[in-house]
């Protein structure tokens, strides 16, 4: 009879031990996920246009919200000394395209339409921050809104 009680108590101790280990692993996984999702990551890792132009930093905010950023350098300026609109269009295409790609479970995505309104300027040294919100997803299309800010101005 004592052997039986001892076995039950030993089994309960093992279950308790592994339950604690599982809880600790879950907590560590959540902390790691939180750290990873709140940091910007360089998405311009392959050689190409955006890497050549300084790269783009990107982060997931939620399943429908994303952010990206880049710092303006001398190569991004036009003859007037302000950021070239073509660079800003490419930055939006890269950042919003990455958001679409991630919201589509990493399926390939291409831009079919890009409508831009330039209502402000930026200059060398300014950090440009893009915010993307996924508005609607269908089987073949993703509709989104993207806004760029520099010095907290649109």
Tab-separated table of C-alpha atoms in Angstrom:
chain	number	residue	atom	x	y	z
A	1	UNK	CA	0.000	0.000	0.000
A	2	UNK	CA	2.794	2.472	0.804
A	3	UNK	CA	4.463	1.739	-2.521
A	4	UNK	CA	1.239	2.692	-4.288
A	5	UNK	CA	0.970	6.027	-2.424
A	6	UNK	CA	4.651	6.692	-3.076
A	7	UNK	CA	4.160	6.050	-6.816
A	8	UNK	CA	1.202	8.451	-6.978
A	9	UNK	CA	3.095	11.153	-5.136
A	10	UNK	CA	6.160	10.688	-7.348
A	11	UNK	CA	4.013	10.859	-10.482
A	12	UNK	CA	2.345	14.050	-9.220
A	13	UNK	CA	5.773	15.573	-8.559
A	14	UNK	CA	6.927	14.772	-12.104
A	15	UNK	CA	3.724	16.198	-13.600
A	16	UNK	CA	4.100	19.321	-11.437
A	17	UNK	CA	7.758	19.724	-12.458
A	18	UNK	CA	6.985	19.439	-16.181
A	19	UNK	CA	4.009	21.774	-15.803
A	20	UNK	CA	6.295	24.431	-14.307
A	21	UNK	CA	8.840	23.902	-17.111
A	22	UNK	CA	6.059	24.251	-19.720
A	23	UNK	CA	4.789	27.478	-18.121
A	24	UNK	CA	8.323	28.916	-18.048
A	25	UNK	CA	8.834	28.014	-21.725
A	26	UNK	CA	5.529	29.648	-22.656
A	27	UNK	CA	6.477	32.826	-20.794
A	28	UNK	CA	9.909	32.930	-22.453
A	29	UNK	CA	8.340	32.349	-25.866
A	30	UNK	CA	5.936	35.246	-25.291
A	31	UNK	CA	8.769	37.540	-24.165
A	32	UNK	CA	10.858	36.624	-27.205
A	33	UNK	CA	7.875	37.156	-29.515
A	34	UNK	CA	7.174	40.558	-27.901
A	35	UNK	CA	10.804	41.649	-28.274
A	36	UNK	CA	10.942	40.500	-31.897
A	37	UNK	CA	7.685	42.193	-32.892
A	38	UNK	CA	8.586	45.509	-31.283
A	39	UNK	CA	11.938	45.951	-33.004
A	40	UNK	CA	12.605	47.135	-36.512
A	41	UNK	CA	14.359	44.613	-38.755
A	42	UNK	CA	16.316	45.293	-41.927
A	43	UNK	CA	14.290	43.904	-44.834
A	44	UNK	CA	16.711	44.967	-47.589
A	45	UNK	CA	19.072	42.017	-47.200
A	46	UNK	CA	19.364	40.949	-50.837
A	47	UNK	CA	21.212	43.159	-53.268
A	48	UNK	CA	18.845	45.352	-55.220
A	49	UNK	CA	17.362	48.801	-55.509
A	50	UNK	CA	16.301	49.360	-51.879
A	51	UNK	CA	19.507	47.917	-50.396
A	52	UNK	CA	21.496	50.121	-52.753
A	53	UNK	CA	19.512	53.103	-51.489
A	54	UNK	CA	20.202	52.490	-47.799
A	55	UNK	CA	17.664	49.809	-46.975
A	56	UNK	CA	14.354	49.785	-45.158
A	57	UNK	CA	13.712	48.893	-41.510
A	58	UNK	CA	10.382	47.146	-40.897
A	59	UNK	CA	8.291	45.877	-37.986
A	60	UNK	CA	4.931	44.210	-37.406
A	61	UNK	CA	2.572	46.038	-35.065
A	62	UNK	CA	-0.397	43.676	-35.431
A	63	UNK	CA	-1.909	41.421	-38.089
A	64	UNK	CA	-3.191	44.506	-39.929
A	65	UNK	CA	-0.737	47.242	-38.909
A	66	UNK	CA	2.927	47.607	-39.832
A	67	UNK	CA	5.658	50.260	-39.682
A	68	UNK	CA	8.792	50.910	-41.702
A	69	UNK	CA	11.437	53.600	-41.688
A	70	UNK	CA	14.472	54.984	-43.461
A	71	UNK	CA	16.811	57.924	-42.883
A	72	UNK	CA	17.302	60.396	-45.720
A	73	UNK	CA	20.870	60.732	-46.949
A	74	UNK	CA	22.503	62.747	-49.730
A	75	UNK	CA	21.725	60.106	-52.366
A	76	UNK	CA	17.984	60.565	-51.754
A	77	UNK	CA	17.919	64.295	-52.576
A	78	UNK	CA	16.790	65.948	-55.801
A	79	UNK	CA	18.366	69.048	-57.391
A	80	UNK	CA	16.331	71.295	-55.055
A	81	UNK	CA	17.979	69.684	-52.009
A	82	UNK	CA	14.839	67.927	-50.749
A	83	UNK	CA	13.958	64.233	-50.798
A	84	UNK	CA	13.271	62.975	-54.318
A	85	UNK	CA	9.661	61.933	-54.843
A	86	UNK	CA	10.807	58.850	-56.731
A	87	UNK	CA	12.726	57.666	-53.680
A	88	UNK	CA	9.657	58.200	-51.473
A	89	UNK	CA	7.520	56.249	-53.964
A	90	UNK	CA	10.037	53.393	-53.911
A	91	UNK	CA	10.141	53.499	-50.094
A	92	UNK	CA	6.343	53.279	-49.913
A	93	UNK	CA	6.319	50.461	-52.458
A	94	UNK	CA	8.905	48.492	-50.444
A	95	UNK	CA	7.294	49.101	-47.032
A	96	UNK	CA	3.668	48.665	-48.089
A	97	UNK	CA	4.637	45.710	-50.287
A	98	UNK	CA	6.305	43.988	-47.339
A	99	UNK	CA	3.185	44.599	-45.237
A	100	UNK	CA	1.007	43.057	-47.973
A	101	UNK	CA	3.407	40.117	-48.293
A	102	UNK	CA	3.331	39.431	-44.548
A	103	UNK	CA	-0.438	39.834	-44.259
A	104	UNK	CA	-0.783	37.309	-47.115
A	105	UNK	CA	1.142	34.685	-45.119
A	106	UNK	CA	4.337	35.448	-47.082
A	107	UNK	CA	2.758	34.791	-50.484
A	108	UNK	CA	4.347	36.747	-53.348
A	109	UNK	CA	2.729	40.172	-53.874
A	110	UNK	CA	3.110	42.804	-56.572
A	111	UNK	CA	1.889	46.396	-56.668
A	112	UNK	CA	-0.898	46.939	-59.215
A	113	UNK	CA	-1.764	50.507	-58.251
A	114	UNK	CA	0.013	53.213	-56.268
A	115	UNK	CA	-1.600	56.627	-55.760
A	116	UNK	CA	0.609	59.260	-54.112
A	117	UNK	CA	-0.001	62.782	-52.821
A	118	UNK	CA	3.105	64.785	-51.872
A	119	UNK	CA	2.063	67.408	-49.309
A	120	UNK	CA	5.311	68.089	-47.462
A	121	UNK	CA	9.071	67.888	-47.798
A	122	UNK	CA	11.932	66.217	-46.013
A	123	UNK	CA	15.657	66.817	-46.063
A	124	UNK	CA	18.940	65.098	-45.362
A	125	UNK	CA	19.061	63.470	-41.923
A	126	UNK	CA	15.264	63.245	-41.515
A	127	UNK	CA	13.858	59.899	-40.434
A	128	UNK	CA	10.908	58.903	-42.582
A	129	UNK	CA	8.410	56.633	-40.807
A	130	UNK	CA	5.734	54.800	-42.766
A	131	UNK	CA	2.594	53.370	-41.198
A	132	UNK	CA	0.598	50.762	-43.106
A	133	UNK	CA	-2.915	49.556	-42.345
A	134	UNK	CA	-4.421	46.612	-44.189
A	135	UNK	CA	-7.976	47.647	-45.109
A	136	UNK	CA	-9.289	44.575	-46.917
A	137	UNK	CA	-8.043	41.214	-48.178
A	138	UNK	CA	-9.614	39.114	-50.908
A	139	UNK	CA	-8.340	35.890	-52.457
A	140	UNK	CA	-6.167	37.791	-54.930
A	141	UNK	CA	-5.912	41.410	-53.724
A	142	UNK	CA	-4.896	43.332	-50.629
A	143	UNK	CA	-6.098	46.886	-50.163
A	144	UNK	CA	-4.074	49.039	-47.806
A	145	UNK	CA	-3.420	52.593	-46.692
A	146	UNK	CA	0.064	53.957	-46.136
A	147	UNK	CA	1.155	57.263	-44.644
A	148	UNK	CA	4.669	58.685	-44.372
A	149	UNK	CA	5.703	61.077	-41.618
A	150	UNK	CA	8.851	63.066	-41.049
A	151	UNK	CA	9.351	65.022	-37.825
A	152	UNK	CA	5.763	64.069	-36.836
A	153	UNK	CA	4.399	65.786	-39.970
A	154	UNK	CA	2.677	64.092	-42.887
